[in-house]
Amino acid sequence: MAARARGEERRAEILRATLEVIAERGYRGATLGAVAERVGLTQQGLLHHFPTKEALLLAVLADRDRWDTGAGPSGGAGGWPLGLLASLVEYNAMRPGVVQTFSALLGESVTEEHPAREFFTRRYERVRADMAASLRTEYGERLPGGMAPEAVAPLLVAVLDGLQYQWLLDPEAVDMAAAFR
C-alpha cells in the first residue's frame, strides 16, 4: 500500500512539473527530459510513469479538469449552479500558472495534428452542454432575452475563456472575477 501511495505522489509531482514546464515553454517546447530533470528522474524513469509525451499531456489536462469541475461540468451532474461560476473564476485567478498552461495548450490544440485537439473538442462539447443545463435550470427553456440555453452556452463559455486571456496578458487591468460578476 505504501508503494502505491508513493507512486501516486510521484505521478502528482510529475504532473505539477509538467504544468510548469508547459507554462514556461509551451507544449511543443516542453520536453520529457526537462520534466524528468525537474522532478529528479531520468527520462527513462519518467517514461515508467507516462509512456509518451502525449500520455503525459492528456494526464495533465484530465487532472486540470478534475480541479476545475469536481461534480460540475464534466462530472455529469447537470452543470454548475450559475452562482458558482464566479467562484470558479476567482479560483482560477489564484493559479495563474495553471490558467496559462491551459490557455497555451488550448491555443496550440487548434492545429490538426496536436495531441490535445480531441481532448479540447470533447471538453468543449461537455462544457457547452453543462452550461446549457445550468442555464436551463436557472431560466427554463428561454432566457429573459428569448434565447434558448443552447444558444447562450457558447457565448458564456467564450466570455469565461476571453476573460482568462485578457487577464493573463494584463492582470493589473483585468479583474476576471469582477468582470464576470
XYZ file of C-alpha atoms in Angstrom:
181
model
C 0.000 0.000 0.000
C 2.834 2.419 0.829
C 4.447 1.789 -2.573
C 1.182 2.633 -4.297
C 0.857 5.887 -2.341
C 4.443 6.813 -3.250
C 3.678 6.090 -6.903
C 0.614 8.321 -6.804
C 2.606 11.078 -5.089
C 5.298 10.769 -7.766
C 2.706 10.963 -10.550
C 1.216 14.099 -8.958
C 4.683 15.628 -8.691
C 5.328 14.851 -12.376
C 2.013 16.435 -13.384
C 2.809 19.620 -11.419
C 6.257 19.807 -13.008
C 4.760 19.258 -16.446
C 2.351 22.155 -15.899
C 5.295 24.370 -15.003
C 7.378 23.326 -17.998
C 4.474 23.759 -20.429
C 3.668 27.170 -18.924
C 7.280 28.221 -19.499
C 7.893 26.670 -22.924
C 4.546 25.675 -24.456
C 3.739 22.072 -25.303
C 5.952 21.913 -28.369
C 8.905 23.361 -26.454
C 8.402 21.163 -23.409
C 10.499 18.022 -23.396
C 10.298 14.851 -21.376
C 13.894 15.492 -20.387
C 13.018 18.894 -18.903
C 10.134 17.417 -16.909
C 12.267 14.496 -15.735
C 15.055 16.826 -14.628
C 12.617 18.998 -12.689
C 11.423 16.024 -10.628
C 14.820 14.383 -10.256
C 14.220 11.461 -12.611
C 15.904 10.198 -15.723
C 13.860 10.332 -18.902
C 13.510 6.528 -18.658
C 12.225 6.904 -15.102
C 9.627 9.392 -16.311
C 8.578 7.023 -19.098
C 7.864 4.402 -16.425
C 5.029 6.638 -15.180
C 3.920 8.092 -18.546
C 4.925 6.113 -21.646
C 4.756 9.061 -24.073
C 4.714 12.840 -24.102
C 1.133 12.663 -25.364
C 0.093 10.444 -22.442
C 1.661 12.945 -20.053
C -0.125 15.854 -21.724
C -3.504 14.135 -21.572
C -2.959 13.254 -17.895
C -2.161 16.914 -17.136
C -5.313 18.065 -18.924
C -7.515 15.474 -17.221
C -6.049 16.447 -13.841
C -6.667 20.142 -14.508
C -10.263 19.387 -15.446
C -10.807 17.469 -12.197
C -9.603 20.507 -10.233
C -11.987 22.798 -12.065
C -15.039 20.652 -12.391
C -15.361 18.353 -9.412
C -19.039 17.456 -9.624
C -19.585 20.293 -12.092
C -19.301 20.418 -15.862
C -17.558 17.165 -16.713
C -18.932 15.375 -13.702
C -22.250 14.817 -15.412
C -24.188 16.454 -12.585
C -26.070 18.785 -14.937
C -23.647 21.681 -14.865
C -22.588 24.278 -12.361
C -25.129 26.339 -10.492
C -24.666 29.740 -12.151
C -23.826 31.356 -8.807
C -20.752 29.118 -8.519
C -19.275 30.172 -11.869
C -17.968 33.383 -10.300
C -16.293 31.225 -7.621
C -14.575 29.213 -10.366
C -13.323 32.445 -11.951
C -11.990 33.601 -8.551
C -10.314 30.223 -8.028
C -8.633 30.431 -11.431
C -7.328 33.912 -10.585
C -5.391 32.330 -7.700
C -3.496 29.947 -10.004
C -2.149 31.846 -12.981
C 0.338 29.110 -13.933
C -2.428 26.558 -14.410
C -4.564 29.027 -16.373
C -1.567 29.992 -18.502
C -0.756 26.363 -19.279
C -4.364 25.535 -20.122
C -4.649 28.608 -22.350
C -1.389 27.881 -24.151
C -2.416 24.280 -24.781
C -5.858 25.348 -25.943
C -4.308 27.765 -28.424
C -1.858 25.158 -29.707
C -4.565 22.489 -29.956
C -6.403 24.154 -32.828
C -3.869 22.690 -35.266
C -4.888 19.440 -36.935
C -2.147 17.183 -35.582
C -1.968 18.455 -31.996
C -2.349 15.602 -29.480
C -4.760 17.612 -27.308
C -7.136 18.593 -30.129
C -9.575 15.745 -29.458
C -9.410 16.361 -25.696
C -10.362 20.029 -26.105
C -13.018 19.302 -28.725
C -14.731 16.809 -26.417
C -14.210 19.030 -23.379
C -15.942 21.961 -25.070
C -18.830 19.732 -26.130
C -19.303 18.736 -22.459
C -18.818 22.256 -21.136
C -21.353 23.743 -23.577
C -23.877 21.021 -22.728
C -23.325 21.520 -18.999
C -23.558 25.296 -19.346
C -26.842 24.901 -21.256
C -28.112 22.625 -18.458
C -27.142 25.255 -15.866
C -28.920 27.966 -17.812
C -31.995 25.771 -18.267
C -32.112 25.046 -14.529
C -31.931 28.753 -13.774
C -34.191 30.151 -16.535
C -36.146 27.319 -18.147
C -36.331 26.833 -21.910
C -35.868 30.543 -22.704
C -33.625 33.128 -21.110
C -35.019 36.619 -20.401
C -33.881 37.820 -23.856
C -35.730 34.948 -25.513
C -32.718 32.849 -26.485
C -32.510 29.107 -25.808
C -29.905 27.870 -23.298
C -28.031 26.025 -26.096
C -27.620 29.315 -27.996
C -26.302 31.197 -24.962
C -23.978 28.482 -23.605
C -21.184 29.007 -26.196
C -21.338 32.758 -25.560
C -20.943 32.293 -21.816
C -18.018 29.901 -22.345
C -16.443 32.452 -24.704
C -16.758 35.138 -22.017
C -15.034 32.890 -19.463
C -12.182 31.988 -21.819
C -11.829 35.520 -23.170
C -11.550 36.961 -19.684
C -8.782 34.461 -18.903
C -6.763 35.522 -21.955
C -7.177 39.222 -21.181
C -6.236 38.656 -17.543
C -3.148 36.655 -18.494
C -1.997 39.460 -20.783
C -2.708 42.313 -18.349
C -3.635 41.140 -14.831
C -3.454 44.666 -13.422
C -6.066 45.951 -15.875
C -8.457 42.984 -15.909
C -10.134 41.694 -12.764
C -11.626 38.450 -14.060
C -13.946 37.832 -11.121
C -15.311 41.385 -11.022
C -15.788 41.492 -14.780
C -17.567 38.129 -14.781
C -19.877 39.049 -11.932
